[in-house]
Amino acid sequence: MRPRPVRRKQERGRPASYPLQMKNKRFFIYAVVGLLLAALFYLQFRTWRHFDWKVFLAETPRGTALLHILGGIACTWIAYGMRAVRWKIFLRPVKRTTAASLVAPTIIGFTGISLLGRLGEMIRPYLISRKMQLSFSSQLAVWTVERIFDFGGFAILLISAIFFSQSVARLKYYSRFRKGGLLLIAFVAVLGIVAWIISAKGELVAAWLERGLPGSATGLRHKLAARVREFRGGLNTIHGLSELVQLIAVSVAMWYVIALAYHEVMLSYGLPLQGVHVPECFLLIFASMLGSLVQLPGVGGGSQLATISTLQHVFDVPAELAASCGILLWAVTFMSVIPLGLTLAHRERLSLRKLSKESQVEEGTQQSVLSVQPSEE
């Protein structure tokens, strides 16, 4: 008898062509992002026709200004520690642990984001699930809810800066900031209502999505339903008012520390940017957030351009100084974690690319499970 050929088992719930589909999708996304960045760079270049590189180099901080840069890096690292504290609060109902034990996975996870972009986002919940011996699905749920606390904590500070800071009120386009602040308040209110509905009736919402939205694809419906179930699972980790207050307080404090990191970078430039106060830094952070939606892994692009443009047009900073400051802000608040993260990963013998692939596989498997989860209500 001829021996039967050995066939590789394909992943449950995934077609054999899944890896190729993922590579094609990734290539398409990078191509679109690259084209958008090229367009942004071209538009910025048109405004920099008389850009003086000698002035740019002269504006770059050096000497005693490095103390402020180190202060900005210290604030950035402290913010990562506060993220670990917040995750510890999320884990409290199911696992008693210390914030110190979550610092390494947090820093390694953000290093993965800095170097790999969106491909590194799942590293942190994946590492925490392994270290704490918890299911990946539970940590994915925490990660989903953490995004809401990030947005809510920052929104509180941004709204306070817009409506209660005299320094922000003196800026150009302040009337537009006020309108944007009102829209942000409305959006946060809607977000809170949606979170309450999902917490109370999340399974009904997921089932409704799976039954079909008009004109929507089946895959999209299952993906949305899976996200709703993830979000509901994360909300279930908040077991009382005390924990909710602690999570809000840590989130607000963390974003204020990040603003201090921005302010330290401003102080490193001396007199030209000493007039920029902490409340105004929230506008720069918001610009950086919007710009980060369009950037390449390890390179950035959108974040720096958005910050530079805000410095030029809102704060009336010369092009050379704005470019120097925008790049330095990105390096201090986004890239400074890399040396520490790589050191920790090397100490624990971890490969970021391998972790990225493993976490993506786990995420895909979890979404498949959630999309067929039976109704409990």
mmCIF file with all atom_site columns, C-alpha atoms in Angstrom, residues 233-336:
data_model
loop_
_atom_site.group_PDB
_atom_site.id
_atom_site.type_symbol
_atom_site.label_atom_id
_atom_site.label_alt_id
_atom_site.label_comp_id
_atom_site.label_asym_id
_atom_site.label_entity_id
_atom_site.label_seq_id
_atom_site.pdbx_PDB_ins_code
_atom_site.Cartn_x
_atom_site.Cartn_y
_atom_site.Cartn_z
_atom_site.occupancy
_atom_site.B_iso_or_equiv
_atom_site.pdbx_formal_charge
_atom_site.auth_seq_id
_atom_site.auth_comp_id
_atom_site.auth_asym_id
_atom_site.auth_atom_id
_atom_site.pdbx_PDB_model_num
ATOM 1   C CA . GLY A 1 233 ? -16.033 41.350 28.752 1.00 0.00 ? 233 GLY A CA 1
ATOM 2   C CA . GLY A 1 234 ? -13.699 44.215 29.587 1.00 0.00 ? 234 GLY A CA 1
ATOM 3   C CA . LEU A 1 235 ? -16.460 46.241 31.220 1.00 0.00 ? 235 LEU A CA 1
ATOM 4   C CA . ASN A 1 236 ? -17.271 43.258 33.420 1.00 0.00 ? 236 ASN A CA 1
ATOM 5   C CA . THR A 1 237 ? -13.828 43.611 35.020 1.00 0.00 ? 237 THR A CA 1
ATOM 6   C CA . ILE A 1 238 ? -15.017 46.850 36.693 1.00 0.00 ? 238 ILE A CA 1
ATOM 7   C CA . HIS A 1 239 ? -16.845 45.526 39.757 1.00 0.00 ? 239 HIS A CA 1
ATOM 8   C CA . GLY A 1 240 ? -17.590 48.689 41.691 1.00 0.00 ? 240 GLY A CA 1
ATOM 9   C CA . LEU A 1 241 ? -17.668 52.462 41.912 1.00 0.00 ? 241 LEU A CA 1
ATOM 10  C CA . SER A 1 242 ? -14.348 52.528 43.761 1.00 0.00 ? 242 SER A CA 1
ATOM 11  C CA . GLU A 1 243 ? -12.547 50.752 40.901 1.00 0.00 ? 243 GLU A CA 1
ATOM 12  C CA . LEU A 1 244 ? -14.200 53.022 38.333 1.00 0.00 ? 244 LEU A CA 1
ATOM 13  C CA . VAL A 1 245 ? -13.043 56.144 40.196 1.00 0.00 ? 245 VAL A CA 1
ATOM 14  C CA . GLN A 1 246 ? -9.503  54.737 40.487 1.00 0.00 ? 246 GLN A CA 1
ATOM 15  C CA . LEU A 1 247 ? -9.363  53.935 36.764 1.00 0.00 ? 247 LEU A CA 1
ATOM 16  C CA . ILE A 1 248 ? -10.552 57.430 35.831 1.00 0.00 ? 248 ILE A CA 1
ATOM 17  C CA . ALA A 1 249 ? -8.092  59.066 38.244 1.00 0.00 ? 249 ALA A CA 1
ATOM 18  C CA . VAL A 1 250 ? -5.120  57.052 36.949 1.00 0.00 ? 250 VAL A CA 1
ATOM 19  C CA . SER A 1 251 ? -6.110  57.757 33.325 1.00 0.00 ? 251 SER A CA 1
ATOM 20  C CA . VAL A 1 252 ? -6.357  61.523 33.892 1.00 0.00 ? 252 VAL A CA 1
ATOM 21  C CA . ALA A 1 253 ? -3.098  61.614 35.873 1.00 0.00 ? 253 ALA A CA 1
ATOM 22  C CA . MET A 1 254 ? -1.299  59.576 33.198 1.00 0.00 ? 254 MET A CA 1
ATOM 23  C CA . TRP A 1 255 ? -2.263  61.968 30.398 1.00 0.00 ? 255 TRP A CA 1
ATOM 24  C CA . TYR A 1 256 ? -1.235  64.928 32.540 1.00 0.00 ? 256 TYR A CA 1
ATOM 25  C CA . VAL A 1 257 ? 2.214   63.332 32.984 1.00 0.00 ? 257 VAL A CA 1
ATOM 26  C CA . ILE A 1 258 ? 2.412   62.889 29.194 1.00 0.00 ? 258 ILE A CA 1
ATOM 27  C CA . ALA A 1 259 ? 1.597   66.594 28.827 1.00 0.00 ? 259 ALA A CA 1
ATOM 28  C CA . LEU A 1 260 ? 4.444   67.332 31.241 1.00 0.00 ? 260 LEU A CA 1
ATOM 29  C CA . ALA A 1 261 ? 6.748   65.370 28.913 1.00 0.00 ? 261 ALA A CA 1
ATOM 30  C CA . TYR A 1 262 ? 5.645   67.630 26.043 1.00 0.00 ? 262 TYR A CA 1
ATOM 31  C CA . HIS A 1 263 ? 6.209   70.691 28.217 1.00 0.00 ? 263 HIS A CA 1
ATOM 32  C CA . GLU A 1 264 ? 9.729   69.560 29.136 1.00 0.00 ? 264 GLU A CA 1
ATOM 33  C CA . VAL A 1 265 ? 10.581  69.337 25.430 1.00 0.00 ? 265 VAL A CA 1
ATOM 34  C CA . MET A 1 266 ? 9.216   72.861 24.965 1.00 0.00 ? 266 MET A CA 1
ATOM 35  C CA . LEU A 1 267 ? 11.392  74.142 27.804 1.00 0.00 ? 267 LEU A CA 1
ATOM 36  C CA . SER A 1 268 ? 14.468  72.602 26.165 1.00 0.00 ? 268 SER A CA 1
ATOM 37  C CA . TYR A 1 269 ? 14.179  75.219 23.386 1.00 0.00 ? 269 TYR A CA 1
ATOM 38  C CA . GLY A 1 270 ? 14.496  78.106 25.808 1.00 0.00 ? 270 GLY A CA 1
ATOM 39  C CA . LEU A 1 271 ? 12.904  81.489 25.187 1.00 0.00 ? 271 LEU A CA 1
ATOM 40  C CA . PRO A 1 272 ? 11.204  80.783 21.801 1.00 0.00 ? 272 PRO A CA 1
ATOM 41  C CA . LEU A 1 273 ? 8.860   78.141 23.273 1.00 0.00 ? 273 LEU A CA 1
ATOM 42  C CA . GLN A 1 274 ? 8.857   78.963 26.992 1.00 0.00 ? 274 GLN A CA 1
ATOM 43  C CA . GLY A 1 275 ? 5.520   80.705 26.513 1.00 0.00 ? 275 GLY A CA 1
ATOM 44  C CA . VAL A 1 276 ? 3.817   77.380 25.732 1.00 0.00 ? 276 VAL A CA 1
ATOM 45  C CA . HIS A 1 277 ? 2.137   76.173 28.929 1.00 0.00 ? 277 HIS A CA 1
ATOM 46  C CA . VAL A 1 278 ? 0.965   72.702 29.954 1.00 0.00 ? 278 VAL A CA 1
ATOM 47  C CA . PRO A 1 279 ? -2.721  73.261 28.968 1.00 0.00 ? 279 PRO A CA 1
ATOM 48  C CA . GLU A 1 280 ? -1.631  74.179 25.436 1.00 0.00 ? 280 GLU A CA 1
ATOM 49  C CA . CYS A 1 281 ? 0.343   70.936 25.218 1.00 0.00 ? 281 CYS A CA 1
ATOM 50  C CA . PHE A 1 282 ? -2.960  69.044 25.172 1.00 0.00 ? 282 PHE A CA 1
ATOM 51  C CA . LEU A 1 283 ? -3.666  70.595 21.768 1.00 0.00 ? 283 LEU A CA 1
ATOM 52  C CA . LEU A 1 284 ? -0.312  69.307 20.512 1.00 0.00 ? 284 LEU A CA 1
ATOM 53  C CA . ILE A 1 285 ? -1.036  65.836 21.902 1.00 0.00 ? 285 ILE A CA 1
ATOM 54  C CA . PHE A 1 286 ? -4.410  65.847 20.146 1.00 0.00 ? 286 PHE A CA 1
ATOM 55  C CA . ALA A 1 287 ? -2.759  66.850 16.868 1.00 0.00 ? 287 ALA A CA 1
ATOM 56  C CA . SER A 1 288 ? -0.212  64.054 17.314 1.00 0.00 ? 288 SER A CA 1
ATOM 57  C CA . MET A 1 289 ? -3.025  61.545 17.957 1.00 0.00 ? 289 MET A CA 1
ATOM 58  C CA . LEU A 1 290 ? -4.804  62.524 14.753 1.00 0.00 ? 290 LEU A CA 1
ATOM 59  C CA . GLY A 1 291 ? -1.566  62.375 12.786 1.00 0.00 ? 291 GLY A CA 1
ATOM 60  C CA . SER A 1 292 ? -0.674  58.939 14.181 1.00 0.00 ? 292 SER A CA 1
ATOM 61  C CA . LEU A 1 293 ? -3.625  57.496 12.263 1.00 0.00 ? 293 LEU A CA 1
ATOM 62  C CA . VAL A 1 294 ? -1.480  57.860 9.134  1.00 0.00 ? 294 VAL A CA 1
ATOM 63  C CA . GLN A 1 295 ? 2.097   56.690 9.708  1.00 0.00 ? 295 GLN A CA 1
ATOM 64  C CA . LEU A 1 296 ? 4.511   53.869 8.928  1.00 0.00 ? 296 LEU A CA 1
ATOM 65  C CA . PRO A 1 297 ? 5.978   51.483 11.555 1.00 0.00 ? 297 PRO A CA 1
ATOM 66  C CA . GLY A 1 298 ? 9.248   52.740 13.054 1.00 0.00 ? 298 GLY A CA 1
ATOM 67  C CA . VAL A 1 299 ? 9.130   55.811 10.803 1.00 0.00 ? 299 VAL A CA 1
ATOM 68  C CA . GLY A 1 300 ? 6.025   57.716 11.819 1.00 0.00 ? 300 GLY A CA 1
ATOM 69  C CA . GLY A 1 301 ? 5.321   60.586 9.486  1.00 0.00 ? 301 GLY A CA 1
ATOM 70  C CA . GLY A 1 302 ? 1.773   61.665 10.156 1.00 0.00 ? 302 GLY A CA 1
ATOM 71  C CA . SER A 1 303 ? 2.314   62.341 13.845 1.00 0.00 ? 303 SER A CA 1
ATOM 72  C CA . GLN A 1 304 ? 5.311   64.598 13.233 1.00 0.00 ? 304 GLN A CA 1
ATOM 73  C CA . LEU A 1 305 ? 3.653   66.471 10.368 1.00 0.00 ? 305 LEU A CA 1
ATOM 74  C CA . ALA A 1 306 ? 0.492   67.123 12.390 1.00 0.00 ? 306 ALA A CA 1
ATOM 75  C CA . THR A 1 307 ? 2.495   68.422 15.360 1.00 0.00 ? 307 THR A CA 1
ATOM 76  C CA . ILE A 1 308 ? 4.714   70.587 13.152 1.00 0.00 ? 308 ILE A CA 1
ATOM 77  C CA . SER A 1 309 ? 1.692   72.044 11.353 1.00 0.00 ? 309 SER A CA 1
ATOM 78  C CA . THR A 1 310 ? -0.028  72.846 14.677 1.00 0.00 ? 310 THR A CA 1
ATOM 79  C CA . LEU A 1 311 ? 3.085   74.594 15.988 1.00 0.00 ? 311 LEU A CA 1
ATOM 80  C CA . GLN A 1 312 ? 3.312   76.661 12.822 1.00 0.00 ? 312 GLN A CA 1
ATOM 81  C CA . HIS A 1 313 ? -0.301  77.661 12.326 1.00 0.00 ? 313 HIS A CA 1
ATOM 82  C CA . VAL A 1 314 ? -1.672  77.766 15.882 1.00 0.00 ? 314 VAL A CA 1
ATOM 83  C CA . PHE A 1 315 ? 1.394   78.846 17.878 1.00 0.00 ? 315 PHE A CA 1
ATOM 84  C CA . ASP A 1 316 ? 3.015   80.948 15.073 1.00 0.00 ? 316 ASP A CA 1
ATOM 85  C CA . VAL A 1 317 ? 6.343   79.095 15.406 1.00 0.00 ? 317 VAL A CA 1
ATOM 86  C CA . PRO A 1 318 ? 8.838   79.479 12.500 1.00 0.00 ? 318 PRO A CA 1
ATOM 87  C CA . ALA A 1 319 ? 9.076   76.494 10.156 1.00 0.00 ? 319 ALA A CA 1
ATOM 88  C CA . GLU A 1 320 ? 12.604  75.466 11.197 1.00 0.00 ? 320 GLU A CA 1
ATOM 89  C CA . LEU A 1 321 ? 11.819  75.594 14.915 1.00 0.00 ? 321 LEU A CA 1
ATOM 90  C CA . ALA A 1 322 ? 8.488   73.810 14.413 1.00 0.00 ? 322 ALA A CA 1
ATOM 91  C CA . ALA A 1 323 ? 10.174  71.010 12.457 1.00 0.00 ? 323 ALA A CA 1
ATOM 92  C CA . SER A 1 324 ? 12.871  70.534 15.081 1.00 0.00 ? 324 SER A CA 1
ATOM 93  C CA . CYS A 1 325 ? 10.366  70.544 17.942 1.00 0.00 ? 325 CYS A CA 1
ATOM 94  C CA . GLY A 1 326 ? 7.906   68.213 16.191 1.00 0.00 ? 326 GLY A CA 1
ATOM 95  C CA . ILE A 1 327 ? 10.581  65.612 15.510 1.00 0.00 ? 327 ILE A CA 1
ATOM 96  C CA . LEU A 1 328 ? 11.984  65.854 19.046 1.00 0.00 ? 328 LEU A CA 1
ATOM 97  C CA . LEU A 1 329 ? 8.510   65.498 20.583 1.00 0.00 ? 329 LEU A CA 1
ATOM 98  C CA . TRP A 1 330 ? 7.971   62.330 18.561 1.00 0.00 ? 330 TRP A CA 1
ATOM 99  C CA . ALA A 1 331 ? 11.369  60.947 19.598 1.00 0.00 ? 331 ALA A CA 1
ATOM 100 C CA . VAL A 1 332 ? 10.844  61.671 23.312 1.00 0.00 ? 332 VAL A CA 1
ATOM 101 C CA . THR A 1 333 ? 7.211   60.598 23.703 1.00 0.00 ? 333 THR A CA 1
ATOM 102 C CA . PHE A 1 334 ? 7.035   57.740 21.211 1.00 0.00 ? 334 PHE A CA 1
ATOM 103 C CA . MET A 1 335 ? 10.477  56.344 20.394 1.00 0.00 ? 335 MET A CA 1
ATOM 104 C CA . SER A 1 336 ? 12.341  56.764 23.699 1.00 0.00 ? 336 SER A CA 1
#
